[in-house]
Amino acid sequence: MVSRPARVAILEQLRADGVRYMFGNPGTVEQGFLDELRNFPELEYVLALQEATAVGMADGYARATRTPTVCQLHTGVGLGNGIGMLYQAMRGHAPLVVLVGEAGLRYEAMEAQMAADLVGMAEPVTKWATRVVDPESTLRVLRRAFKVAATPPYGPVLVVLPADVMDRDTSETAVPTSYPVTDSVPDAETLDRAAGLLAGAERPIVIAGDGVHFAGAEKELGDLAETWGADVWGADWAEVNLPAEHPAYAGQLGHMFGESSRRVTAAADAVLVVGTYTLPEVYPLLDGVFADGAPVVHIDLDTDAIAKNFPVDLGLVADPRRTLAGLTRALGTRMDDASRARAGEWLRRRTAERERQIADARRPDDGELAPTALPTTAFLRELARRLPEDTMVFDEALTASPDISRHLPPNRPGHWFQTRGGSLGVGIPGALGARLAHPDRTVVGFTGDGGSMYTIQALWTAARHGIGAKFVICNNSSYKLLELNIEEYWRSQSIDAHEQPEIFDLSQPAIDFVGLARSLGVPAVRVEKPDQVEAAVAEALGTDGPFLIDLVTGRGRD
C-alpha cells in the first residue's frame, strides 16, 4: 500500500466500512482530517452546533440501522459536552464509534490549553476507549473499534486521534472490518435443564429487554410466552421487543422505584430473564426481588448482565433468538397436561382481553371536546389517523409517553425508539438520525419542553441538511416527571404533600418554541385547543422538510 498521512487513511477506512455519515462539531485539532473530507464525497459530514446534538443524532442513526455509526467530537471540551448523550448511547447499546481530536503526543507534558485525559473521561460511558499513538496502527485500532461497537452487547467506543500522529504517514491497507458471528445456542441437555426449571410454573413471567430486539428475537419471545403461558414485562426496554398489542405484553416494570417492580416479580413462581439485567431502576431493591424458591433462568449474550445483581439458577450466554426457539420446544416436551391446559386458558383469556382493548382504542370517539380542553387526545387521534403505517416514532415525551403509545402503539420492531439512560435531549436529534437512516419513511420525534431545550439547536441541523423529520414538543410548562417523582418520594418517606419546588416550573418566562424553531429555519405552529389540531397535522405532514408542533399538554401553574 502506498504510504499516505494517517488523516487520509482513516477516511479510507471509513469508506471501506461503508460509512455514509459522520455526525459532529468541528474543532481546530481535528482540522487536518476534516479538511480531507473534500476528497471523500461519499462521506457526508452532518454538522451539529453542539456536541450533545451530534451524539444524539448518531445515537438515533445507530439504533435505526443497528450498524456502527461515526461521531466526531472536539478534544476535552467537546467530549465533555457529549458525555451525557454518550451515557444515553451506552445504556441504549448504540454501536457508536466516536472520534475525538487531540493536539498531539508531543504536548503530553505541557498541560496545554484544552488538554485532558480523554480516555479517562470516556471510560465510564463507553465499552472501550483508546488512543492512537502510532500512525502504523491507526487502521488496526479503527477496525477494532468498529468490531467492539457492533459485537453484542452493542455499545459506544472512543478513539482519540492526536493531530501529530494523524499528520504522519502510514502504509496500512484499508479493508472492511471483520465481525464475529454470535449465533451460539446451548446444547439440547442444557435447554432441557432450563425447561425443567420452568415447566411446572403456575404464575410464570418473562422479564425482557432490548437484547431481544438486537437479536431479532421478537417472534421467538412471543412464541415462548404463548407456549409457557407467561406475561412479558419490560425492563431496560426502549425498542419493540414484543409488539404492544401481543397478548403476552403486560407493560414495563418500574423505571424509578424497585418497590413498584417487586409487586410483579415477587408474585411469580418462575422467572425467565432475557436480553436485560435485573433490574435497572433508579432506586432498585437490594433484595426480595424474586419469591423464595422461584427458579430464575437468564439468557443473554452479555455475560456481565447474567447474575449481575441477583443469583440465577441457570445462566445461558447465548443468542436470544435461537435459544428462545429451542427453549420453547423443550418446554413443549417438559410441560405436563395440567401446565399446557393452564397456558392455553391463559392465552385465550389474554387474547380476548387484548382484542377488547384494541377495539376500544380504535373505536371512534363521537364526544365533542370542549373548546378550552387540552388538545392532547385530539392531536394524537388525528396524527394516528394520518400517519403512514411504516412511520417511525422517537419518543422522549416522558410523562406524555403513555398517551402516545395508546394512539401509536409500538408494534413494529425498528419503528419505535424510546429515550434511554435518563439524560434529556435525545428526542429531536434522535429523530434526525432515524430519518437519515430511512429517508423514505415518515419520522416523528416527540420530546418535552424541558428536554427539548437541551438540544433545540438540532433544528438548525435539520434545516441546513434538509432532514424532513417532524417534531412534537409536549409542552406542560414544567419538569412534570420531577413533580410526579417527588410526590412518590413524599409517600415513601411519609412526608405530607406540599407545594412543588419552584425550580420544577418552566412557565416563567414562557418559552416561544414557534419563534425558536423559525429562527433556526424550521417552520412551526402552536396547538393550544382541539380545533387547531386538524390544520396543524395537515401542515406538518404536508411540508417536505422539517416541521415542529408546540403541543400544549398542560397549562402550567397559576
Coordinates of C-alpha atoms in Angstrom, one line a residue:
M1 CA 0.0 0.0 0.0
V2 CA 1.3 3.5 -0.9
S3 CA 2.2 5.5 2.2
R4 CA 0.0 8.5 3.0
P5 CA -0.9 10.5 6.1
A6 CA -2.9 8.7 8.7
R7 CA -5.5 11.5 8.5
V8 CA -6.2 10.3 4.9
A9 CA -6.0 6.7 5.8
I10 CA -8.8 6.9 8.5
L11 CA -11.2 8.3 5.9
E12 CA -10.2 5.4 3.5
Q13 CA -11.1 3.0 6.4
L14 CA -14.5 4.6 6.9
R15 CA -15.1 4.3 3.2
A16 CA -14.0 0.7 3.2
D17 CA -16.6 0.1 6.0
G18 CA -19.4 1.7 4.1
V19 CA -19.8 4.7 6.4
R20 CA -22.3 7.1 4.9
Y21 CA -22.4 9.9 7.6
M22 CA -20.1 11.5 10.1
F23 CA -22.0 13.4 12.8
G24 CA -20.0 16.1 14.5
N25 CA -19.0 19.5 15.5
P26 CA -15.5 20.6 14.2
G27 CA -12.6 22.0 16.1
T28 CA -9.0 23.1 15.4
V29 CA -7.2 20.0 16.5
E30 CA -9.3 17.9 14.0
Q31 CA -9.0 20.3 11.1
G32 CA -6.4 18.2 9.3
F33 CA -8.5 15.1 8.7
L34 CA -11.8 17.1 8.4
D35 CA -10.2 19.1 5.6
E36 CA -9.5 15.9 3.8
L37 CA -13.3 15.2 3.6
R38 CA -13.3 17.2 0.4
N39 CA -11.7 14.2 -1.3
F40 CA -14.3 11.8 0.1
P41 CA -17.7 13.0 -1.3
E42 CA -19.4 9.7 -0.4
L43 CA -18.9 10.5 3.3
E44 CA -21.3 13.3 4.4
Y45 CA -20.5 15.4 7.4
V46 CA -23.7 16.3 9.3
L47 CA -22.9 19.5 11.2
A48 CA -24.3 20.0 14.7
L49 CA -24.0 23.2 16.6
Q50 CA -23.2 21.4 19.9
E51 CA -21.7 18.0 20.7
A52 CA -24.7 16.6 22.6
T53 CA -26.7 17.1 19.4
A54 CA -24.1 15.3 17.3
V55 CA -24.0 12.3 19.7
G56 CA -27.9 12.3 19.8
M57 CA -28.1 12.2 16.0
A58 CA -25.5 9.4 15.8
D59 CA -27.5 7.5 18.5
G60 CA -30.7 7.7 16.6
Y61 CA -29.0 6.6 13.3
A62 CA -27.2 3.7 15.0
R63 CA -30.4 2.5 16.7
A64 CA -32.3 2.8 13.4
T65 CA -29.7 0.9 11.4
R66 CA -28.0 -1.3 14.0
T67 CA -24.7 -0.6 12.3
P68 CA -21.6 1.2 13.6
T69 CA -22.1 5.0 13.3
V70 CA -19.3 7.6 13.4
C71 CA -19.4 10.7 15.5
Q72 CA -16.6 13.3 15.7
L73 CA -16.1 15.4 18.8
H74 CA -13.6 18.2 19.6
T75 CA -11.0 17.3 22.3
G76 CA -11.8 17.6 26.0
V77 CA -14.3 20.4 25.9
G78 CA -16.3 18.7 23.1
L79 CA -16.2 15.3 24.7
G80 CA -17.3 16.9 27.9
N81 CA -20.4 18.3 26.2
G82 CA -21.2 14.9 24.7
I83 CA -20.7 12.8 27.8
G84 CA -24.4 12.8 28.8
M85 CA -25.5 11.6 25.4
L86 CA -22.7 9.0 25.4
Y87 CA -24.2 7.7 28.6
Q88 CA -27.6 7.5 26.8
A89 CA -25.9 5.6 24.0
M90 CA -24.2 3.2 26.4
R91 CA -27.5 2.4 28.2
G92 CA -29.2 2.0 24.9
H93 CA -26.5 -0.2 23.4
A94 CA -25.9 2.1 20.4
P95 CA -22.9 1.0 18.3
L96 CA -21.2 4.3 18.1
V97 CA -17.6 4.9 17.0
V98 CA -16.6 8.3 18.5
L99 CA -13.5 10.0 17.1
V100 CA -12.1 12.7 19.3
G101 CA -9.2 15.0 18.2
E102 CA -6.3 16.0 20.4
A103 CA -3.5 18.5 19.8
G104 CA -0.7 15.9 19.8
L105 CA 1.5 13.5 21.7
R106 CA 4.4 16.0 21.6
Y107 CA 2.4 18.2 24.1
E108 CA 1.8 15.4 26.6
A109 CA 3.9 17.1 29.3
M110 CA 2.8 20.6 28.7
E111 CA -0.6 20.8 30.3
A112 CA -1.6 22.8 27.3
Q113 CA -4.9 24.6 26.7
M114 CA -7.8 22.1 26.3
A115 CA -5.5 19.2 27.3
A116 CA -7.4 16.4 29.1
D117 CA -7.3 12.7 29.8
L118 CA -9.8 11.9 27.0
V119 CA -9.6 8.1 27.5
G120 CA -10.2 8.5 31.3
M121 CA -13.1 10.8 30.6
A122 CA -14.8 8.4 28.3
E123 CA -14.2 5.1 30.0
P124 CA -17.3 5.2 32.3
V125 CA -19.6 5.8 29.3
T126 CA -18.1 3.5 26.6
K127 CA -17.5 -0.2 26.0
W128 CA -13.9 0.6 25.1
A129 CA -11.8 3.8 24.9
T130 CA -8.3 4.1 23.5
R131 CA -5.8 6.4 21.9
V132 CA -3.8 6.0 18.7
V133 CA -0.1 6.5 19.5
D134 CA 1.5 5.2 16.3
P135 CA 0.3 6.0 12.8
E136 CA 1.0 2.5 11.6
S137 CA -1.7 1.2 14.0
T138 CA -4.3 3.8 13.1
L139 CA -6.5 1.5 10.9
R140 CA -6.0 -1.5 13.1
V141 CA -7.3 0.5 16.0
L142 CA -10.3 1.8 14.0
R143 CA -11.3 -1.7 12.8
R144 CA -11.1 -2.9 16.4
A145 CA -13.3 0.0 17.5
F146 CA -15.9 -0.9 14.8
K147 CA -15.8 -4.6 15.9
V148 CA -16.2 -3.8 19.6
A149 CA -19.0 -1.4 19.0
A150 CA -21.0 -3.8 16.8
T151 CA -20.4 -7.1 18.7
P152 CA -23.2 -7.9 21.3
P153 CA -23.7 -6.3 23.6
Y154 CA -23.5 -3.3 21.3
G155 CA -22.2 0.0 22.7
P156 CA -20.2 3.1 22.1
V157 CA -16.4 3.1 21.7
L158 CA -14.0 6.1 21.7
V159 CA -10.8 6.6 19.7
V160 CA -8.6 9.6 20.4
L161 CA -6.7 10.9 17.3
P162 CA -3.7 13.1 18.2
A163 CA -3.1 15.6 15.4
D164 CA 0.7 15.0 15.2
V165 CA 0.1 11.2 14.8
M166 CA -2.5 11.9 12.1
D167 CA -0.1 14.0 10.2
R168 CA 2.5 11.2 9.9
D169 CA 2.4 8.6 7.2
T170 CA 1.1 5.0 7.4
S171 CA 1.2 2.2 4.9
E172 CA -1.7 0.2 6.4
T173 CA -4.2 -1.1 4.0
A174 CA -7.9 0.0 4.4
V175 CA -10.0 -3.2 4.4
P176 CA -13.5 -3.8 5.7
T177 CA -13.8 -4.7 9.4
S178 CA -14.4 -8.3 10.4
Y179 CA -17.2 -9.1 12.7
P180 CA -17.7 -12.3 14.7
V181 CA -20.8 -14.5 14.4
T182 CA -22.6 -14.7 17.7
D183 CA -25.4 -17.2 16.8
S184 CA -24.5 -19.5 19.7
V185 CA -27.1 -21.8 21.2
P186 CA -27.0 -24.1 24.2
D187 CA -26.9 -27.9 23.7
A188 CA -30.1 -29.9 24.0
E189 CA -29.2 -31.1 27.5
T190 CA -28.8 -27.5 28.8
L191 CA -32.1 -26.4 27.2
D192 CA -33.9 -29.4 28.7
R193 CA -32.4 -28.4 32.1
A194 CA -33.8 -24.9 31.7
A195 CA -37.2 -26.2 30.7
G196 CA -37.2 -28.5 33.7
L197 CA -36.7 -25.5 36.0
L198 CA -39.6 -23.6 34.4
A199 CA -42.1 -26.1 33.1
G200 CA -44.3 -26.6 36.2
A201 CA -44.8 -22.9 36.9
E202 CA -48.4 -21.7 37.6
R203 CA -47.5 -17.9 37.7
P204 CA -44.6 -17.5 35.3
I205 CA -43.3 -14.3 34.0
V206 CA -40.6 -13.2 31.4
I207 CA -38.5 -10.1 32.1
A208 CA -37.2 -8.9 28.7
G209 CA -35.1 -6.1 27.4
D210 CA -33.6 -4.7 24.3
G211 CA -31.2 -7.6 23.8
V212 CA -34.3 -9.4 22.3
H213 CA -34.7 -6.7 19.6
F214 CA -31.0 -6.6 18.8
A215 CA -31.1 -10.4 18.3
G216 CA -34.2 -10.2 16.1
A217 CA -36.0 -12.4 18.6
E218 CA -39.3 -10.7 18.9
K219 CA -41.3 -13.6 17.3
E220 CA -39.4 -16.2 19.3
L221 CA -40.2 -14.3 22.6
G222 CA -43.9 -14.2 21.7
D223 CA -43.9 -17.9 20.8
L224 CA -42.3 -18.8 24.1
A225 CA -44.7 -16.7 26.1
E226 CA -47.7 -18.3 24.4
T227 CA -46.4 -21.8 25.0
W228 CA -45.4 -21.2 28.6
G229 CA -48.5 -19.0 29.4
A230 CA -46.3 -16.2 30.7
D231 CA -46.8 -12.4 30.9
V232 CA -43.9 -10.5 29.4
W233 CA -42.7 -7.5 31.4
G234 CA -40.2 -5.0 30.0
A235 CA -37.0 -3.9 31.8
D236 CA -34.4 -1.6 30.2
W237 CA -36.8 -1.7 27.3
A238 CA -36.6 1.1 24.7
E239 CA -37.2 -0.9 21.5
V240 CA -40.0 -3.1 20.2
N241 CA -39.0 -6.4 21.8
L242 CA -42.6 -7.6 21.7
P243 CA -45.5 -5.8 20.0
A244 CA -47.5 -3.8 22.4
E245 CA -50.7 -5.5 21.1
H246 CA -49.4 -9.0 21.6
P247 CA -51.5 -10.9 24.2
A248 CA -48.4 -11.6 26.4
Y249 CA -47.3 -8.0 26.7
A250 CA -48.0 -6.8 30.2
G251 CA -46.2 -3.5 30.3
Q252 CA -42.9 -2.3 31.7
L253 CA -41.6 -2.7 35.2
G254 CA -40.8 0.3 37.4
H255 CA -38.3 2.7 36.0
M256 CA -37.8 4.7 39.2
F257 CA -38.6 2.6 42.2
G258 CA -37.8 -1.1 42.7
E259 CA -40.8 -1.5 45.1
S260 CA -43.0 -1.0 42.0
S261 CA -41.3 -3.8 40.2
R262 CA -41.4 -6.2 43.2
R263 CA -45.2 -6.2 43.1
V264 CA -44.8 -8.1 39.8
T265 CA -41.6 -10.0 40.2
A266 CA -42.1 -11.4 43.7
A267 CA -45.6 -12.8 42.7
A268 CA -44.1 -15.1 40.1
D269 CA -43.2 -18.7 40.9
A270 CA -40.8 -18.9 37.9
V271 CA -38.9 -16.3 36.0
L272 CA -37.1 -16.1 32.6
V273 CA -34.9 -13.1 32.1
V274 CA -33.8 -12.4 28.5
G275 CA -31.9 -9.5 26.9
T276 CA -31.6 -7.3 30.1
Y277 CA -30.3 -7.4 33.6
T278 CA -32.3 -7.4 36.9
L279 CA -33.3 -4.7 37.5
P280 CA -32.4 -1.2 36.1
E281 CA -34.5 1.1 38.3
V282 CA -33.1 4.4 39.6
Y283 CA -33.8 3.2 43.2
P284 CA -33.6 -0.6 42.9
L285 CA -34.3 -3.1 45.6
L286 CA -31.3 -4.7 47.3
D287 CA -33.1 -8.0 48.0
G288 CA -36.5 -9.6 47.8
V289 CA -37.0 -9.1 44.1
F290 CA -38.0 -12.8 43.5
A291 CA -40.1 -15.1 45.6
D292 CA -38.2 -17.6 47.7
G293 CA -37.7 -20.8 45.8
A294 CA -38.8 -19.4 42.4
P295 CA -36.3 -20.6 39.7
V296 CA -34.7 -17.9 37.6
V297 CA -33.2 -18.7 34.2
H298 CA -31.3 -15.9 32.4
I299 CA -30.5 -15.8 28.6
D300 CA -28.2 -13.1 27.2
L301 CA -25.2 -12.5 25.0
D302 CA -24.0 -10.0 27.6
T303 CA -22.0 -12.1 30.2
D304 CA -22.0 -9.1 32.6
A305 CA -25.8 -9.0 32.6
I306 CA -26.3 -12.5 33.9
A307 CA -26.4 -12.7 37.7
K308 CA -25.2 -9.2 37.8
N309 CA -27.2 -8.2 40.8
F310 CA -29.0 -11.3 41.9
P311 CA -28.2 -15.0 41.7
V312 CA -29.8 -17.2 39.0
D313 CA -30.4 -20.9 38.8
L314 CA -29.2 -21.1 35.3
G315 CA -27.4 -18.6 33.1
L316 CA -27.1 -19.1 29.4
V317 CA -24.6 -17.0 27.4
A318 CA -26.3 -17.5 24.1
D319 CA -28.1 -15.9 21.2
P320 CA -31.6 -15.0 22.4
R321 CA -33.4 -15.8 19.1
R322 CA -32.1 -19.3 18.7
T323 CA -32.1 -20.1 22.4
L324 CA -35.7 -18.9 22.9
A325 CA -36.8 -21.1 20.0
G326 CA -35.0 -24.1 21.4
L327 CA -36.4 -23.5 24.9
T328 CA -39.9 -23.2 23.6
R329 CA -39.5 -26.7 22.0
A330 CA -38.1 -28.1 25.2
L331 CA -40.9 -26.6 27.3
G332 CA -43.4 -28.2 24.9
T333 CA -41.9 -31.5 25.8
R334 CA -41.4 -30.9 29.5
M335 CA -44.8 -29.3 30.4
D336 CA -47.5 -31.8 31.6
D337 CA -51.1 -31.8 30.6
A338 CA -52.1 -29.5 33.5
S339 CA -49.4 -27.0 32.6
R340 CA -50.5 -27.0 29.0
A341 CA -54.1 -26.5 29.9
R342 CA -53.2 -23.6 32.2
A343 CA -51.2 -22.0 29.4
G344 CA -54.0 -22.5 26.9
E345 CA -56.5 -20.9 29.2
W346 CA -54.2 -18.0 29.9
L347 CA -53.7 -17.4 26.2
R348 CA -57.4 -17.5 25.5
R349 CA -58.1 -15.0 28.3
R350 CA -55.3 -12.7 27.4
T351 CA -56.1 -12.7 23.7
A352 CA -59.8 -11.8 24.4
E353 CA -58.7 -9.0 26.8
R354 CA -56.2 -7.6 24.2
E355 CA -58.8 -7.7 21.4
R356 CA -61.2 -5.7 23.6
Q357 CA -58.5 -3.2 24.4
I358 CA -57.6 -2.8 20.8
A359 CA -61.2 -2.4 19.7
D360 CA -61.8 0.2 22.5
A361 CA -58.7 2.1 21.4
R362 CA -59.8 2.1 17.8
R363 CA -63.5 2.9 18.4
P364 CA -64.3 6.5 17.1
D365 CA -65.0 8.9 19.9
D366 CA -68.1 10.8 19.0
G367 CA -68.0 13.0 22.0
E368 CA -67.1 16.6 21.3
L369 CA -64.2 18.0 23.3
A370 CA -64.8 21.4 24.9
P371 CA -63.2 24.3 23.0
T372 CA -61.0 25.0 26.0
A373 CA -59.9 21.4 26.6
L374 CA -56.3 20.4 26.3
P375 CA -55.6 19.3 22.7
T376 CA -53.5 16.2 23.5
T377 CA -56.1 13.5 22.8
A378 CA -57.5 15.2 19.7
F379 CA -54.0 15.7 18.4
L380 CA -52.8 12.1 18.9
R381 CA -56.0 10.8 17.4
E382 CA -55.7 12.9 14.3
L383 CA -52.0 12.1 14.0
A384 CA -52.6 8.4 14.2
R385 CA -55.3 8.7 11.6
R386 CA -53.0 10.5 9.1
L387 CA -49.6 8.8 9.6
P388 CA -48.4 6.1 7.2
E389 CA -48.2 2.6 8.6
D390 CA -44.4 2.5 8.4
T391 CA -44.0 5.7 10.4
M392 CA -41.0 5.7 12.8
V393 CA -41.5 7.2 16.3
F394 CA -38.7 8.5 18.5
D395 CA -40.3 9.0 21.9
E396 CA -38.8 11.3 24.6
A397 CA -42.1 12.7 25.8
L398 CA -41.7 11.0 29.2
T399 CA -45.0 11.8 31.0
A400 CA -46.9 12.1 27.7
S401 CA -45.5 8.7 26.5
P402 CA -48.4 6.6 27.8
D403 CA -50.9 8.8 25.8
I404 CA -48.6 8.5 22.7
S405 CA -48.4 4.7 23.0
R406 CA -52.2 4.3 23.3
H407 CA -52.7 6.1 20.0
L408 CA -49.5 5.0 18.2
P409 CA -48.9 1.6 19.8
P410 CA -45.3 0.3 19.4
N411 CA -45.9 -2.8 17.4
R412 CA -43.3 -2.9 14.6
P413 CA -39.6 -3.6 15.5
G414 CA -37.3 -0.9 14.2
H415 CA -40.1 1.7 14.1
W416 CA -40.3 2.8 17.7
F417 CA -37.5 4.1 19.9
Q418 CA -37.7 5.5 23.4
T419 CA -35.2 7.5 25.4
R420 CA -32.6 5.7 27.5
G421 CA -30.4 6.4 30.4
G422 CA -32.2 9.3 32.0
S423 CA -30.4 12.0 30.1
L424 CA -32.6 14.6 28.4
G425 CA -32.4 16.0 24.9
V426 CA -32.3 12.9 22.6
G427 CA -35.8 13.3 21.1
I428 CA -35.0 15.9 18.4
P429 CA -31.6 14.7 17.3
G430 CA -32.6 11.1 17.6
A431 CA -35.4 11.6 15.2
L432 CA -33.0 13.3 12.8
G433 CA -30.7 10.3 12.9
A434 CA -33.6 7.9 12.3
R435 CA -34.8 10.0 9.3
L436 CA -31.3 10.0 7.8
A437 CA -31.2 6.2 8.2
H438 CA -34.6 5.9 6.5
P439 CA -35.3 8.9 4.3
D440 CA -38.3 7.2 2.7
R441 CA -40.2 7.0 5.9
T442 CA -42.1 9.5 8.0
V443 CA -40.3 10.1 11.2
V444 CA -41.9 11.8 14.2
G445 CA -39.8 12.8 17.2
F446 CA -41.7 13.5 20.5
T447 CA -40.0 15.4 23.3
G448 CA -40.9 17.6 26.2
D449 CA -40.5 21.3 26.7
G450 CA -37.7 20.7 29.3
G451 CA -36.0 18.0 27.3
S452 CA -36.1 19.9 24.0
M453 CA -34.1 22.8 25.4
Y454 CA -31.1 20.6 25.9
T455 CA -30.7 20.2 22.1
I456 CA -33.1 22.7 20.4
Q457 CA -30.2 23.8 18.2
A458 CA -30.6 20.4 16.4
L459 CA -33.4 22.1 14.4
W460 CA -30.8 24.2 12.7
T461 CA -29.1 21.0 11.5
A462 CA -32.5 19.7 10.3
A463 CA -32.9 22.9 8.2
R464 CA -29.3 23.0 6.9
H465 CA -29.3 19.4 5.7
G466 CA -33.0 19.3 4.7
I467 CA -33.8 16.4 7.1
G468 CA -37.6 16.1 6.9
A469 CA -38.4 14.7 10.3
K470 CA -41.4 16.1 12.2
F471 CA -41.1 17.2 15.9
V472 CA -43.7 17.5 18.6
I473 CA -42.9 19.3 21.8
C474 CA -45.3 18.1 24.5
N475 CA -45.4 21.3 26.4
N476 CA -46.7 21.2 30.0
S477 CA -44.6 24.2 31.2
S478 CA -42.7 22.1 33.8
Y479 CA -40.4 19.3 34.6
K480 CA -43.5 17.2 35.1
L481 CA -41.7 13.9 35.7
L482 CA -39.8 15.5 38.6
E483 CA -43.2 16.7 40.0
L484 CA -44.5 13.1 39.8
N485 CA -41.4 11.6 41.2
I486 CA -41.2 13.9 44.2
E487 CA -44.8 13.0 45.1
E488 CA -43.7 9.3 45.1
Y489 CA -40.8 10.3 47.3
W490 CA -43.0 12.1 49.8
R491 CA -45.2 9.0 50.0
S492 CA -42.2 6.7 50.5
Q493 CA -40.8 8.9 53.3
S494 CA -44.2 9.7 54.9
I495 CA -43.9 13.4 54.1
D496 CA -47.1 15.3 53.8
A497 CA -47.8 16.6 50.3
H498 CA -47.0 20.3 49.9
E499 CA -46.3 22.8 47.2
Q500 CA -44.0 21.7 44.4
P501 CA -40.5 23.2 44.3
E502 CA -40.4 26.3 42.2
I503 CA -37.4 25.0 40.3
F504 CA -39.6 22.4 38.5
D505 CA -41.7 25.2 36.9
L506 CA -40.7 26.3 33.4
S507 CA -43.5 28.8 32.8
Q508 CA -41.7 32.0 34.0
P509 CA -40.8 33.1 31.4
A510 CA -42.7 31.1 28.8
I511 CA -40.6 29.7 26.0
D512 CA -41.6 30.7 22.5
F513 CA -40.9 27.4 20.7
V514 CA -42.5 28.5 17.5
G515 CA -40.3 31.6 17.4
L516 CA -37.2 29.5 18.3
A517 CA -37.9 27.0 15.6
R518 CA -38.5 29.6 12.9
S519 CA -35.3 31.4 13.9
L520 CA -33.4 28.1 13.3
G521 CA -35.0 27.6 9.9
V522 CA -37.8 25.2 10.8
P523 CA -41.5 26.1 10.3
A524 CA -43.7 25.6 13.3
V525 CA -47.1 26.1 14.8
R526 CA -48.5 26.1 18.3
V527 CA -51.6 23.9 19.2
E528 CA -53.4 25.1 22.3
K529 CA -57.0 24.0 21.5
P530 CA -58.7 20.9 19.9
D531 CA -60.0 23.0 16.9
Q532 CA -56.4 23.8 15.9
V533 CA -55.4 20.1 15.6
E534 CA -56.5 19.2 12.1
A535 CA -54.9 22.1 10.3
A536 CA -51.6 21.7 12.3
V537 CA -51.3 18.0 11.5
A538 CA -52.1 18.6 7.8
E539 CA -49.5 21.3 7.6
A540 CA -46.8 19.3 9.3
L541 CA -47.3 16.2 7.2
G542 CA -47.7 18.2 4.0
T543 CA -44.4 20.0 4.5
D544 CA -41.5 18.4 2.7
G545 CA -38.8 19.4 5.1
P546 CA -38.7 19.5 8.9
F547 CA -41.6 20.9 10.9
L548 CA -42.3 21.5 14.6
I549 CA -45.5 21.5 16.6
D550 CA -45.6 23.1 20.0
L551 CA -48.4 20.9 21.6
V552 CA -49.8 22.3 24.9
T553 CA -50.3 19.2 27.1
G554 CA -50.5 21.2 30.4
R555 CA -51.4 24.7 31.4
G556 CA -48.6 25.2 33.9
R557 CA -49.0 26.8 37.2
D558 CA -51.4 29.7 38.0

